[in-house]
Amino acid sequence: MGEDAPVAKRDGLASVAGRDGLAIVAGRGELPRLLAEECVRRGRAYRVVVFEGVELPWLTGHPSIAASFEKPGRLFAALHAAGLAAVTFAGGLVRPSIRPLRFDLKMLCLAPRLLRGIRSGDDATLRLVAAIFEAEGFRIEAAQEILPELPATPGVHSRAMPSEADRADAGRAAAIVAAMGQVDVGQGAVVAGGICIGLESIQGTDAMLAFVAATDRAVRPKAKGVLFKGPKPSQDRRMDFPAIGPGTFENAAKAGLAGVVVEAGGVMILDHAATVAAADAHGLFLWAREP
Amino acid sequence: MGEDAPVAKRDGLASVAGRDGLAIVAGRGELPRLLAEECVRRGRAYRVVVFEGVELPWLTGHPSIAASFEKPGRLFAALHAAGLAAVTFAGGLVRPSIRPLRFDLKMLCLAPRLLRGIRSGDDATLRLVAAIFEAEGFRIEAAQEILPELPATPGVHSRAMPSEADRADAGRAAAIVAAMGQVDVGQGAVVAGGICIGLESIQGTDAMLAFVAATDRAVRPKAKGVLFKGPKPSQDRRMDFPAIGPGTFENAAKAGLAGVVVEAGGVMILDHAATVAAADAHGLFLWAREP
């Protein structure tokens, strides 16, 4: 297939590292940028795959491949032509509105399976996308294999510490996220004084925190509450790994929370120094809780 | 105890019906008004119990007892003095901010148990409240015992019919509500094209629908989506019965949904004629789905 040839041409380090060129399927957030910068740092060949409708303010200076959901056949050909044999998925992609008239041949073959997958929920869709890339000869590389320092290490990372009541709220929120995970929904919940005041759906964590921030104080318990984030049990961690960053703390502070709890090892902290600085600036705690 | 004496004095029909005076603990919405009007219609003695902070625009002309969460002892005494032996709970109560300095003796005894109940979630709290009233000698009467025509009968009530895709979304939403119910959360979810775009927390159904309405169209699937409401499996149906009404359809229409699905027999339709009229006016379906 000759996938390795352009990699070797581009950069000898790729073969030294024993790894081949990487396609970074880029969504929202900081993770795809961090992965691209890691490739640059290690001298690894890569391309950023940019789907229609995805805005990447950091893209300038990075080699990229434009893609559309209707034409996976064209994308696979472009990836092979660029000599990329590994694919990583990073950052949330907005669910596209598909225009069937533009399907390429490959998509015509895949569409029935994909539509069934989408009906079964997020994880089913992602597992299917992974299987499709693998069937095309690509290896799926998890973001945390490339940046193994990102998953949260156990313990309290902030100056502020969770109280006993906060720990109880975190336990209840973790149980709620686990229950939702059974039906392939959400990765986050907000609990205050034992009461659930926010549940994450497809809109994501920041939208849930904005909903909590907008909630009438009279409806909320007196306790400030905690955000808990953790992976769904069914989640394919190669494809989708929950993440927090400094922005999570800006939004948690606006929502009046006491802190943020993540499942240790199950959630990435993007830009650890800036995230802890944001937590400390707002007096919030950041606790990576052992599951 | 003499509970029946004032009832008999007030209205001979009460003894004809074989029932005693009713305390209606009134929260938000139309249900407490419907219950009070039913008492008037049947000539049954009753009092509307109005907790501090609860606004009841319909209260004029109904006999009432003011109450505060800090002084249950005073409330129990007032109910006994009024000769009321049955209590019904109707409409959501905003979780109060409790001022312990104002506790009466009864509340000082009850507070530790109540606080533990609140930490365990909504249903635990309500079951505890029921147990406390029962220990005081009151009989809990469910709203649907008084108004047995309110729980939704199976079938499609509107002119619009759910499509096969809508039925699939309803099935997924029902599974999500059941999973959340396992951890004593929520009574509603919105699913569109298989994707969960709204989950009900303590803020209630209307707040969830406003959240869906505010969601960027690009994030939402192409399918309009359905709201599903159903009781939690653990729910004490004497104390808390999910309900919809015309307002549910106003809000579902603003959220761009295709229709509303309720669990047949498990959700009340308040003002059936006006609710179906609202559904029809917006072209939405109302389907009571057999569990």
PDB file of N, CA and C in Angstrom, chain A residues 28 94-100 118-122 125 165 168-169 172 175-176 179-180 182-185 192-203 207-208 211-212 215 218-223, chain B residues 28 94-98 100 118-122 125 165 168-169 172 175-176 179-180 182-185 192-204 207-208 211-212 215 218-223:
ATOM      1  N   ARG A  28     -13.914  20.145  18.301  1.00  0.00           N
ATOM      2  CA  ARG A  28     -13.796  21.324  19.158  1.00  0.00           C
ATOM      3  C   ARG A  28     -12.743  21.136  20.242  1.00  0.00           C
ATOM      4  N   VAL A  94     -19.632  18.303  15.993  1.00  0.00           N
ATOM      5  CA  VAL A  94     -21.068  18.550  15.911  1.00  0.00           C
ATOM      6  C   VAL A  94     -21.659  17.522  14.957  1.00  0.00           C
ATOM      7  N   ARG A  95     -22.754  16.913  15.395  1.00  0.00           N
ATOM      8  CA  ARG A  95     -23.431  15.931  14.555  1.00  0.00           C
ATOM      9  C   ARG A  95     -23.866  16.613  13.255  1.00  0.00           C
ATOM     10  N   PRO A  96     -23.398  16.121  12.127  1.00  0.00           N
ATOM     11  CA  PRO A  96     -23.668  16.839  10.882  1.00  0.00           C
ATOM     12  C   PRO A  96     -25.095  16.602  10.392  1.00  0.00           C
ATOM     13  N   SER A  97     -25.615  17.558   9.625  1.00  0.00           N
ATOM     14  CA  SER A  97     -26.836  17.255   8.876  1.00  0.00           C
ATOM     15  C   SER A  97     -26.369  16.725   7.520  1.00  0.00           C
ATOM     16  N   ILE A  98     -26.691  15.494   7.294  1.00  0.00           N
ATOM     17  CA  ILE A  98     -26.168  14.761   6.136  1.00  0.00           C
ATOM     18  C   ILE A  98     -27.022  15.066   4.901  1.00  0.00           C
ATOM     19  N   ARG A  99     -26.350  15.291   3.769  1.00  0.00           N
ATOM     20  CA  ARG A  99     -27.068  15.504   2.492  1.00  0.00           C
ATOM     21  C   ARG A  99     -26.854  14.280   1.602  1.00  0.00           C
ATOM     22  N   PRO A 100     -27.803  13.359   1.593  1.00  0.00           N
ATOM     23  CA  PRO A 100     -27.587  12.072   0.924  1.00  0.00           C
ATOM     24  C   PRO A 100     -27.257  12.207  -0.570  1.00  0.00           C
ATOM     25  N   ILE A 118     -26.338   5.393  14.714  1.00  0.00           N
ATOM     26  CA  ILE A 118     -26.717   6.690  15.280  1.00  0.00           C
ATOM     27  C   ILE A 118     -27.975   6.536  16.131  1.00  0.00           C
ATOM     28  N   ARG A 119     -28.915   5.701  15.657  1.00  0.00           N
ATOM     29  CA  ARG A 119     -30.144   5.472  16.434  1.00  0.00           C
ATOM     30  C   ARG A 119     -29.864   4.829  17.789  1.00  0.00           C
ATOM     31  N   SER A 120     -28.751   4.099  17.895  1.00  0.00           N
ATOM     32  CA  SER A 120     -28.457   3.392  19.143  1.00  0.00           C
ATOM     33  C   SER A 120     -27.663   4.256  20.111  1.00  0.00           C
ATOM     34  N   GLY A 121     -27.293   5.473  19.701  1.00  0.00           N
ATOM     35  CA  GLY A 121     -26.612   6.371  20.630  1.00  0.00           C
ATOM     36  C   GLY A 121     -25.199   6.685  20.199  1.00  0.00           C
ATOM     37  N   ASP A 122     -24.596   7.546  20.994  1.00  0.00           N
ATOM     38  CA  ASP A 122     -23.285   8.091  20.697  1.00  0.00           C
ATOM     39  C   ASP A 122     -22.194   7.050  20.599  1.00  0.00           C
ATOM     40  N   THR A 125     -22.320   4.833  17.621  1.00  0.00           N
ATOM     41  CA  THR A 125     -21.859   5.538  16.425  1.00  0.00           C
ATOM     42  C   THR A 125     -20.337   5.546  16.372  1.00  0.00           C
ATOM     43  N   ALA A 165     -19.362  16.989  52.739  1.00  0.00           N
ATOM     44  CA  ALA A 165     -20.619  17.102  51.986  1.00  0.00           C
ATOM     45  C   ALA A 165     -20.345  17.099  50.485  1.00  0.00           C
ATOM     46  N   ALA A 168     -19.775  13.609  49.404  1.00  0.00           N
ATOM     47  CA  ALA A 168     -21.040  12.874  49.293  1.00  0.00           C
ATOM     48  C   ALA A 168     -21.745  13.248  47.990  1.00  0.00           C
ATOM     49  N   ASP A 169     -21.758  14.539  47.654  1.00  0.00           N
ATOM     50  CA  ASP A 169     -22.369  14.972  46.391  1.00  0.00           C
ATOM     51  C   ASP A 169     -21.641  14.352  45.192  1.00  0.00           C
ATOM     52  N   ARG A 172     -22.780  10.788  44.798  1.00  0.00           N
ATOM     53  CA  ARG A 172     -24.111  10.688  44.192  1.00  0.00           C
ATOM     54  C   ARG A 172     -24.046  11.033  42.698  1.00  0.00           C
ATOM     55  N   ALA A 175     -22.696   8.158  40.741  1.00  0.00           N
ATOM     56  CA  ALA A 175     -23.704   7.102  40.573  1.00  0.00           C
ATOM     57  C   ALA A 175     -24.690   7.478  39.469  1.00  0.00           C
ATOM     58  N   ILE A 176     -25.041   8.754  39.395  1.00  0.00           N
ATOM     59  CA  ILE A 176     -25.967   9.219  38.353  1.00  0.00           C
ATOM     60  C   ILE A 176     -25.332   9.079  36.977  1.00  0.00           C
ATOM     61  N   ALA A 179     -25.340   5.525  35.943  1.00  0.00           N
ATOM     62  CA  ALA A 179     -26.676   5.067  35.529  1.00  0.00           C
ATOM     63  C   ALA A 179     -27.002   5.575  34.127  1.00  0.00           C
ATOM     64  N   MET A 180     -26.671   6.830  33.859  1.00  0.00           N
ATOM     65  CA  MET A 180     -26.923   7.369  32.518  1.00  0.00           C
ATOM     66  C   MET A 180     -26.057   6.662  31.482  1.00  0.00           C
ATOM     67  N   GLN A 182     -25.300   3.637  31.389  1.00  0.00           N
ATOM     68  CA  GLN A 182     -25.917   2.353  31.024  1.00  0.00           C
ATOM     69  C   GLN A 182     -26.776   2.486  29.771  1.00  0.00           C
ATOM     70  N   VAL A 183     -27.345   3.680  29.567  1.00  0.00           N
ATOM     71  CA  VAL A 183     -28.168   3.903  28.371  1.00  0.00           C
ATOM     72  C   VAL A 183     -27.454   4.849  27.395  1.00  0.00           C
ATOM     73  N   ASP A 184     -26.096   4.891  27.508  1.00  0.00           N
ATOM     74  CA  ASP A 184     -25.289   5.616  26.526  1.00  0.00           C
ATOM     75  C   ASP A 184     -25.642   7.099  26.458  1.00  0.00           C
ATOM     76  N   VAL A 185     -25.778   7.713  27.626  1.00  0.00           N
ATOM     77  CA  VAL A 185     -26.066   9.149  27.687  1.00  0.00           C
ATOM     78  C   VAL A 185     -25.065   9.801  28.634  1.00  0.00           C
ATOM     79  N   ALA A 192     -26.012  19.029  44.182  1.00  0.00           N
ATOM     80  CA  ALA A 192     -25.832  19.959  45.305  1.00  0.00           C
ATOM     81  C   ALA A 192     -26.714  19.496  46.451  1.00  0.00           C
ATOM     82  N   GLY A 193     -26.116  19.266  47.594  1.00  0.00           N
ATOM     83  CA  GLY A 193     -26.890  18.848  48.762  1.00  0.00           C
ATOM     84  C   GLY A 193     -27.712  17.594  48.490  1.00  0.00           C
ATOM     85  N   GLY A 194     -27.180  16.694  47.665  1.00  0.00           N
ATOM     86  CA  GLY A 194     -27.865  15.442  47.356  1.00  0.00           C
ATOM     87  C   GLY A 194     -28.839  15.528  46.198  1.00  0.00           C
ATOM     88  N   ILE A 195     -29.112  16.747  45.724  1.00  0.00           N
ATOM     89  CA  ILE A 195     -30.118  16.951  44.672  1.00  0.00           C
ATOM     90  C   ILE A 195     -29.429  17.165  43.329  1.00  0.00           C
ATOM     91  N   CYS A 196     -29.910  16.480  42.301  1.00  0.00           N
ATOM     92  CA  CYS A 196     -29.348  16.638  40.961  1.00  0.00           C
ATOM     93  C   CYS A 196     -29.891  17.922  40.332  1.00  0.00           C
ATOM     94  N   ILE A 197     -28.996  18.851  40.014  1.00  0.00           N
ATOM     95  CA  ILE A 197     -29.433  20.129  39.429  1.00  0.00           C
ATOM     96  C   ILE A 197     -28.916  20.313  38.007  1.00  0.00           C
ATOM     97  N   GLY A 198     -28.268  19.281  37.430  1.00  0.00           N
ATOM     98  CA  GLY A 198     -27.812  19.381  36.051  1.00  0.00           C
ATOM     99  C   GLY A 198     -27.408  18.027  35.524  1.00  0.00           C
ATOM    100  N   LEU A 199     -27.793  17.740  34.277  1.00  0.00           N
ATOM    101  CA  LEU A 199     -27.469  16.466  33.639  1.00  0.00           C
ATOM    102  C   LEU A 199     -26.982  16.766  32.233  1.00  0.00           C
ATOM    103  N   GLU A 200     -25.878  16.126  31.866  1.00  0.00           N
ATOM    104  CA  GLU A 200     -25.287  16.424  30.565  1.00  0.00           C
ATOM    105  C   GLU A 200     -25.946  15.618  29.462  1.00  0.00           C
ATOM    106  N   SER A 201     -26.421  16.311  28.429  1.00  0.00           N
ATOM    107  CA  SER A 201     -26.871  15.629  27.219  1.00  0.00           C
ATOM    108  C   SER A 201     -25.944  16.066  26.078  1.00  0.00           C
ATOM    109  N   ILE A 202     -26.394  15.898  24.834  1.00  0.00           N
ATOM    110  CA  ILE A 202     -25.481  16.053  23.688  1.00  0.00           C
ATOM    111  C   ILE A 202     -24.838  17.444  23.630  1.00  0.00           C
ATOM    112  N   GLN A 203     -25.460  18.437  24.265  1.00  0.00           N
ATOM    113  CA  GLN A 203     -24.948  19.815  24.217  1.00  0.00           C
ATOM    114  C   GLN A 203     -23.628  19.975  24.969  1.00  0.00           C
ATOM    115  N   ALA A 207     -22.697  23.656  28.290  1.00  0.00           N
ATOM    116  CA  ALA A 207     -24.119  24.004  28.182  1.00  0.00           C
ATOM    117  C   ALA A 207     -24.850  23.624  29.474  1.00  0.00           C
ATOM    118  N   MET A 208     -24.487  22.477  30.058  1.00  0.00           N
ATOM    119  CA  MET A 208     -25.109  22.069  31.325  1.00  0.00           C
ATOM    120  C   MET A 208     -24.766  23.076  32.425  1.00  0.00           C
ATOM    121  N   PHE A 211     -26.823  26.106  32.074  1.00  0.00           N
ATOM    122  CA  PHE A 211     -28.186  25.816  32.556  1.00  0.00           C
ATOM    123  C   PHE A 211     -28.244  25.928  34.081  1.00  0.00           C
ATOM    124  N   VAL A 212     -27.244  25.382  34.746  1.00  0.00           N
ATOM    125  CA  VAL A 212     -27.201  25.470  36.213  1.00  0.00           C
ATOM    126  C   VAL A 212     -27.055  26.929  36.643  1.00  0.00           C
ATOM    127  N   THR A 215     -30.250  28.736  36.677  1.00  0.00           N
ATOM    128  CA  THR A 215     -31.327  28.229  37.539  1.00  0.00           C
ATOM    129  C   THR A 215     -31.608  29.194  38.686  1.00  0.00           C
ATOM    130  N   ALA A 218     -33.795  30.046  44.181  1.00  0.00           N
ATOM    131  CA  ALA A 218     -34.821  29.487  45.075  1.00  0.00           C
ATOM    132  C   ALA A 218     -35.033  27.996  44.811  1.00  0.00           C
ATOM    133  N   VAL A 219     -34.740  27.555  43.580  1.00  0.00           N
ATOM    134  CA  VAL A 219     -34.930  26.143  43.227  1.00  0.00           C
ATOM    135  C   VAL A 219     -33.721  25.320  43.679  1.00  0.00           C
ATOM    136  N   ARG A 220     -32.568  25.981  43.824  1.00  0.00           N
ATOM    137  CA  ARG A 220     -31.346  25.239  44.162  1.00  0.00           C
ATOM    138  C   ARG A 220     -31.219  25.026  45.667  1.00  0.00           C
ATOM    139  N   PRO A 221     -30.632  23.895  46.048  1.00  0.00           N
ATOM    140  CA  PRO A 221     -30.339  23.682  47.477  1.00  0.00           C
ATOM    141  C   PRO A 221     -29.329  24.720  47.957  1.00  0.00           C
ATOM    142  N   LYS A 222     -29.193  24.810  49.276  1.00  0.00           N
ATOM    143  CA  LYS A 222     -28.265  25.793  49.829  1.00  0.00           C
ATOM    144  C   LYS A 222     -26.818  25.423  49.482  1.00  0.00           C
ATOM    145  N   ALA A 223     -26.496  24.126  49.450  1.00  0.00           N
ATOM    146  CA  ALA A 223     -25.141  23.685  49.113  1.00  0.00           C
ATOM    147  C   ALA A 223     -24.784  24.153  47.700  1.00  0.00           C
TER     148      ALA A 223
ATOM    149  N   ARG B  28     -47.030  24.133  43.053  1.00  0.00           N
ATOM    150  CA  ARG B  28     -47.239  24.800  41.767  1.00  0.00           C
ATOM    151  C   ARG B  28     -48.250  24.052  40.903  1.00  0.00           C
ATOM    152  N   VAL B  94     -41.201  24.112  45.810  1.00  0.00           N
ATOM    153  CA  VAL B  94     -39.796  24.498  45.741  1.00  0.00           C
ATOM    154  C   VAL B  94     -39.132  24.057  47.039  1.00  0.00           C
ATOM    155  N   ARG B  95     -37.967  23.444  46.906  1.00  0.00           N
ATOM    156  CA  ARG B  95     -37.227  23.015  48.082  1.00  0.00           C
ATOM    157  C   ARG B  95     -36.899  24.238  48.939  1.00  0.00           C
ATOM    158  N   PRO B  96     -37.342  24.254  50.162  1.00  0.00           N
ATOM    159  CA  PRO B  96     -37.205  25.480  50.961  1.00  0.00           C
ATOM    160  C   PRO B  96     -35.790  25.647  51.502  1.00  0.00           C
ATOM    161  N   SER B  97     -35.406  26.887  51.753  1.00  0.00           N
ATOM    162  CA  SER B  97     -34.190  27.095  52.551  1.00  0.00           C
ATOM    163  C   SER B  97     -34.663  27.174  53.998  1.00  0.00           C
ATOM    164  N   ILE B  98     -34.204  26.208  54.767  1.00  0.00           N
ATOM    165  CA  ILE B  98     -34.697  26.017  56.136  1.00  0.00           C
ATOM    166  C   ILE B  98     -33.937  26.932  57.095  1.00  0.00           C
ATOM    167  N   PRO B 100     -33.127  26.970  60.790  1.00  0.00           N
ATOM    168  CA  PRO B 100     -33.217  26.097  61.972  1.00  0.00           C
ATOM    169  C   PRO B 100     -33.617  26.855  63.237  1.00  0.00           C
ATOM    170  N   ILE B 118     -33.271  13.919  52.568  1.00  0.00           N
ATOM    171  CA  ILE B 118     -32.993  14.848  51.475  1.00  0.00           C
ATOM    172  C   ILE B 118     -31.702  14.461  50.758  1.00  0.00           C
ATOM    173  N   ARG B 119     -30.701  14.011  51.535  1.00  0.00           N
ATOM    174  CA  ARG B 119     -29.425  13.599  50.932  1.00  0.00           C
ATOM    175  C   ARG B 119     -29.597  12.382  50.016  1.00  0.00           C
ATOM    176  N   SER B 120     -30.612  11.593  50.251  1.00  0.00           N
ATOM    177  CA  SER B 120     -30.804  10.380  49.448  1.00  0.00           C
ATOM    178  C   SER B 120     -31.641  10.635  48.210  1.00  0.00           C
ATOM    179  N   GLY B 121     -32.150  11.841  48.045  1.00  0.00           N
ATOM    180  CA  GLY B 121     -32.880  12.165  46.822  1.00  0.00           C
ATOM    181  C   GLY B 121     -34.328  12.478  47.090  1.00  0.00           C
ATOM    182  N   ASP B 122     -34.982  12.862  46.015  1.00  0.00           N
ATOM    183  CA  ASP B 122     -36.356  13.337  46.052  1.00  0.00           C
ATOM    184  C   ASP B 122     -37.338  12.330  46.623  1.00  0.00           C
ATOM    185  N   THR B 125     -37.102  11.685  50.282  1.00  0.00           N
ATOM    186  CA  THR B 125     -37.681  12.796  51.044  1.00  0.00           C
ATOM    187  C   THR B 125     -39.193  12.665  51.108  1.00  0.00           C
ATOM    188  N   ALA B 165     -40.288   6.746  13.433  1.00  0.00           N
ATOM    189  CA  ALA B 165     -39.066   7.308  14.033  1.00  0.00           C
ATOM    190  C   ALA B 165     -39.379   7.945  15.391  1.00  0.00           C
ATOM    191  N   ALA B 168     -39.631   5.230  17.895  1.00  0.00           N
ATOM    192  CA  ALA B 168     -38.300   4.755  18.289  1.00  0.00           C
ATOM    193  C   ALA B 168     -37.670   5.731  19.282  1.00  0.00           C
ATOM    194  N   ASP B 169     -37.805   7.029  19.019  1.00  0.00           N
ATOM    195  CA  ASP B 169     -37.265   8.036  19.956  1.00  0.00           C
ATOM    196  C   ASP B 169     -37.959   7.938  21.315  1.00  0.00           C
ATOM    197  N   ARG B 172     -36.483   5.042  23.215  1.00  0.00           N
ATOM    198  CA  ARG B 172     -35.159   5.363  23.784  1.00  0.00           C
ATOM    199  C   ARG B 172     -35.304   6.318  24.969  1.00  0.00           C
ATOM    200  N   ALA B 175     -36.405   4.458  28.017  1.00  0.00           N
ATOM    201  CA  ALA B 175     -35.296   3.696  28.603  1.00  0.00           C
ATOM    202  C   ALA B 175     -34.381   4.614  29.405  1.00  0.00           C
ATOM    203  N   ILE B 176     -34.168   5.829  28.908  1.00  0.00           N
ATOM    204  CA  ILE B 176     -33.311   6.801  29.615  1.00  0.00           C
ATOM    205  C   ILE B 176     -33.974   7.215  30.932  1.00  0.00           C
ATOM    206  N   ALA B 179     -33.627   4.499  33.425  1.00  0.00           N
ATOM    207  CA  ALA B 179     -32.262   4.411  33.966  1.00  0.00           C
ATOM    208  C   ALA B 179     -32.017   5.513  34.989  1.00  0.00           C
ATOM    209  N   MET B 180     -32.490   6.727  34.702  1.00  0.00           N
ATOM    210  CA  MET B 180     -32.322   7.830  35.654  1.00  0.00           C
ATOM    211  C   MET B 180     -33.135   7.567  36.915  1.00  0.00           C
ATOM    212  N   GLN B 182     -33.577   4.827  38.352  1.00  0.00           N
ATOM    213  CA  GLN B 182     -32.836   3.906  39.231  1.00  0.00           C
ATOM    214  C   GLN B 182     -32.029   4.668  40.267  1.00  0.00           C
ATOM    215  N   VAL B 183     -31.589   5.874  39.915  1.00  0.00           N
ATOM    216  CA  VAL B 183     -30.821   6.690  40.867  1.00  0.00           C
ATOM    217  C   VAL B 183     -31.656   7.879  41.343  1.00  0.00           C
ATOM    218  N   ASP B 184     -32.991   7.733  41.271  1.00  0.00           N
ATOM    219  CA  ASP B 184     -33.909   8.723  41.844  1.00  0.00           C
ATOM    220  C   ASP B 184     -33.715  10.114  41.246  1.00  0.00           C
ATOM    221  N   VAL B 185     -33.619  10.171  39.923  1.00  0.00           N
ATOM    222  CA  VAL B 185     -33.475  11.447  39.218  1.00  0.00           C
ATOM    223  C   VAL B 185     -34.511  11.514  38.109  1.00  0.00           C
ATOM    224  N   ALA B 192     -34.115  12.992  20.085  1.00  0.00           N
ATOM    225  CA  ALA B 192     -34.359  13.315  18.673  1.00  0.00           C
ATOM    226  C   ALA B 192     -33.407  12.484  17.825  1.00  0.00           C
ATOM    227  N   GLY B 193     -33.949  11.705  16.895  1.00  0.00           N
ATOM    228  CA  GLY B 193     -33.102  10.894  16.028  1.00  0.00           C
ATOM    229  C   GLY B 193     -32.174   9.986  16.808  1.00  0.00           C
ATOM    230  N   GLY B 194     -32.657   9.492  17.951  1.00  0.00           N
ATOM    231  CA  GLY B 194     -31.853   8.581  18.769  1.00  0.00           C
ATOM    232  C   GLY B 194     -30.923   9.271  19.744  1.00  0.00           C
ATOM    233  N   ILE B 195     -30.781  10.585  19.631  1.00  0.00           N
ATOM    234  CA  ILE B 195     -29.821  11.336  20.460  1.00  0.00           C
ATOM    235  C   ILE B 195     -30.561  12.048  21.584  1.00  0.00           C
ATOM    236  N   CYS B 196     -30.034  11.934  22.793  1.00  0.00           N
ATOM    237  CA  CYS B 196     -30.629  12.619  23.940  1.00  0.00           C
ATOM    238  C   CYS B 196     -30.237  14.090  23.926  1.00  0.00           C
ATOM    239  N   ILE B 197     -31.228  14.976  23.834  1.00  0.00           N
ATOM    240  CA  ILE B 197     -30.937  16.416  23.786  1.00  0.00           C
ATOM    241  C   ILE B 197     -31.513  17.148  25.000  1.00  0.00           C
ATOM    242  N   GLY B 198     -32.061  16.406  25.969  1.00  0.00           N
ATOM    243  CA  GLY B 198     -32.565  17.055  27.171  1.00  0.00           C
ATOM    244  C   GLY B 198     -32.839  16.037  28.255  1.00  0.00           C
ATOM    245  N   LEU B 199     -32.461  16.372  29.496  1.00  0.00           N
ATOM    246  CA  LEU B 199     -32.673  15.487  30.642  1.00  0.00           C
ATOM    247  C   LEU B 199     -33.219  16.324  31.780  1.00  0.00           C
ATOM    248  N   GLU B 200     -34.262  15.813  32.412  1.00  0.00           N
ATOM    249  CA  GLU B 200     -34.907  16.591  33.460  1.00  0.00           C
ATOM    250  C   GLU B 200     -34.191  16.425  34.792  1.00  0.00           C
ATOM    251  N   SER B 201     -33.821  17.537  35.402  1.00  0.00           N
ATOM    252  CA  SER B 201     -33.327  17.510  36.783  1.00  0.00           C
ATOM    253  C   SER B 201     -34.323  18.298  37.638  1.00  0.00           C
ATOM    254  N   ILE B 202     -33.899  18.753  38.818  1.00  0.00           N
ATOM    255  CA  ILE B 202     -34.841  19.307  39.795  1.00  0.00           C
ATOM    256  C   ILE B 202     -35.621  20.515  39.250  1.00  0.00           C
ATOM    257  N   GLN B 203     -35.072  21.177  38.232  1.00  0.00           N
ATOM    258  CA  GLN B 203     -35.727  22.366  37.675  1.00  0.00           C
ATOM    259  C   GLN B 203     -37.038  22.045  36.976  1.00  0.00           C
ATOM    260  N   GLY B 204     -37.265  20.773  36.593  1.00  0.00           N
ATOM    261  CA  GLY B 204     -38.547  20.381  36.027  1.00  0.00           C
ATOM    262  C   GLY B 204     -38.595  20.384  34.511  1.00  0.00           C
ATOM    263  N   ALA B 207     -38.275  23.792  32.370  1.00  0.00           N
ATOM    264  CA  ALA B 207     -36.893  24.282  32.289  1.00  0.00           C
ATOM    265  C   ALA B 207     -36.098  23.444  31.288  1.00  0.00           C
ATOM    266  N   MET B 208     -36.330  22.128  31.276  1.00  0.00           N
ATOM    267  CA  MET B 208     -35.645  21.274  30.307  1.00  0.00           C
ATOM    268  C   MET B 208     -36.050  21.655  28.881  1.00  0.00           C
ATOM    269  N   PHE B 211     -34.321  24.711  27.808  1.00  0.00           N
ATOM    270  CA  PHE B 211     -32.925  24.383  27.481  1.00  0.00           C
ATOM    271  C   PHE B 211     -32.840  23.822  26.058  1.00  0.00           C
ATOM    272  N   VAL B 212     -33.763  22.928  25.722  1.00  0.00           N
ATOM    273  CA  VAL B 212     -33.781  22.355  24.366  1.00  0.00           C
ATOM    274  C   VAL B 212     -34.060  23.463  23.345  1.00  0.00           C
ATOM    275  N   THR B 215     -31.063  25.396  22.449  1.00  0.00           N
ATOM    276  CA  THR B 215     -29.921  24.669  21.881  1.00  0.00           C
ATOM    277  C   THR B 215     -29.713  25.068  20.421  1.00  0.00           C
ATOM    278  N   ALA B 218     -27.502  23.618  15.046  1.00  0.00           N
ATOM    279  CA  ALA B 218     -26.409  22.826  14.465  1.00  0.00           C
ATOM    280  C   ALA B 218     -26.062  21.634  15.355  1.00  0.00           C
ATOM    281  N   VAL B 219     -26.332  21.748  16.660  1.00  0.00           N
ATOM    282  CA  VAL B 219     -26.013  20.664  17.599  1.00  0.00           C
ATOM    283  C   VAL B 219     -27.117  19.612  17.587  1.00  0.00           C
ATOM    284  N   ARG B 220     -28.323  20.015  17.186  1.00  0.00           N
ATOM    285  CA  ARG B 220     -29.454  19.082  17.249  1.00  0.00           C
ATOM    286  C   ARG B 220     -29.535  18.223  15.997  1.00  0.00           C
ATOM    287  N   PRO B 221     -29.979  16.990  16.156  1.00  0.00           N
ATOM    288  CA  PRO B 221     -30.207  16.147  14.981  1.00  0.00           C
ATOM    289  C   PRO B 221     -31.311  16.755  14.114  1.00  0.00           C
ATOM    290  N   LYS B 222     -31.410  16.241  12.898  1.00  0.00           N
ATOM    291  CA  LYS B 222     -32.423  16.772  11.987  1.00  0.00           C
ATOM    292  C   LYS B 222     -33.831  16.453  12.492  1.00  0.00           C
ATOM    293  N   ALA B 223     -34.013  15.264  13.082  1.00  0.00           N
ATOM    294  CA  ALA B 223     -35.330  14.888  13.616  1.00  0.00           C
ATOM    295  C   ALA B 223     -35.762  15.889  14.684  1.00  0.00           C
TER     296      ALA B 223
END
